[in-house]
Amino acid sequence: MNEEYRGVWTLSEVREGRIHPVSYELLAWGRDLADTLGVPLSAVLLGSGVTEQAPELIVHGADQVYVVDDPNLAHFKADSFSKTLAELVNRHRPEIFIASATSSGRTVMPVLYADLETGLTADCTELGIDTKERLLLQTRPAIGGNVMADIKTPLRRPQMCTVRPRSKKPLPPDRSRTGRIIAEKAVPGSLSSVMKLLEFLPEKNVGAPLQDAEVIVAGGKGMKKGANFALLEELAGLLGGSVGASRTAVDLNWAPYSSQVGLSGKSVTPKLYIACGISGAVQHLAGMSASDTVIAVNTDPEAPIFRVADLAIVGDVLEVIPALIGRLKS
């Protein structure tokens, strides 16, 4: 049965009508996998008015692009997107299908894998191929980031996973590349949704969206009250970064859910992560431990956050952060 499946697919993301750069990161992952297997690399593009952008996916590494361009796909809805993707998968039978571990990728892929009755590995940090068994090797943090687990899907197809954003650089654009743009029509009924879009409200972020930010200043219970997050906003502004939060801070309504970092929030991989008054619960560490450099400020010298910190500052964040802001301003 598995021999009937062939090819590597990546799921392109569209935000505000444009292909998001994370789609090009996925193509870099997919290109390595497809070349190792000796199969074509295909990108899947769903949206409204997106056909003219499809050649950019060829330029960034795809051999072909399946495009479903329909007004009903103008806004992301997990059920209609999943039904549309499931029909494409069942018809074309890729052996591997990967998406980014962004909010939309982490929403639609679990629905899709249930529809297809296959497996799914979430938030991978490394992908490879077991050439002997022709299986996708999916590596991701486990047990709160303390170990790295290698996962295979030997019995079901396609092999599916989401990949942590910013874990691979896009391939350099090559305008000389050629490929196929394949227009697909959604089958009747696949675009229906149990959801009704009432209004679209963009996230209110200080700086770039968390998963795109190169610097994140995050606050936890040690910030004492929501008003003190103004200090984090000021520091993030000086560093050209964004503000994040622990789940506790979000639960206390000190910060919006869109800023939550961790297993129940966003997984982030910035160049610099400054943890302010965050003790370091396992769930939080799993969402930020892959940051290039971690600076942690906490009054407790035994705080778990210090285990992943490159620089540990034992002190009161309400004293340390204002001092840091003052030095940056001077």
CSV table of N, CA and C in Angstrom, one decimal, residues 2 111 310:
chain,number,residue,atom,x,y,z
A,2,ASN,N,1.9,1.3,0.9
A,2,ASN,CA,2.7,2.5,1.0
A,2,ASN,C,3.5,2.8,-0.3
A,111,VAL,N,-6.3,18.3,12.4
A,111,VAL,CA,-7.6,17.9,11.8
A,111,VAL,C,-7.4,17.0,10.5
A,310,ASP,N,21.8,31.1,29.1
A,310,ASP,CA,23.2,31.4,28.8
A,310,ASP,C,23.8,32.4,29.8
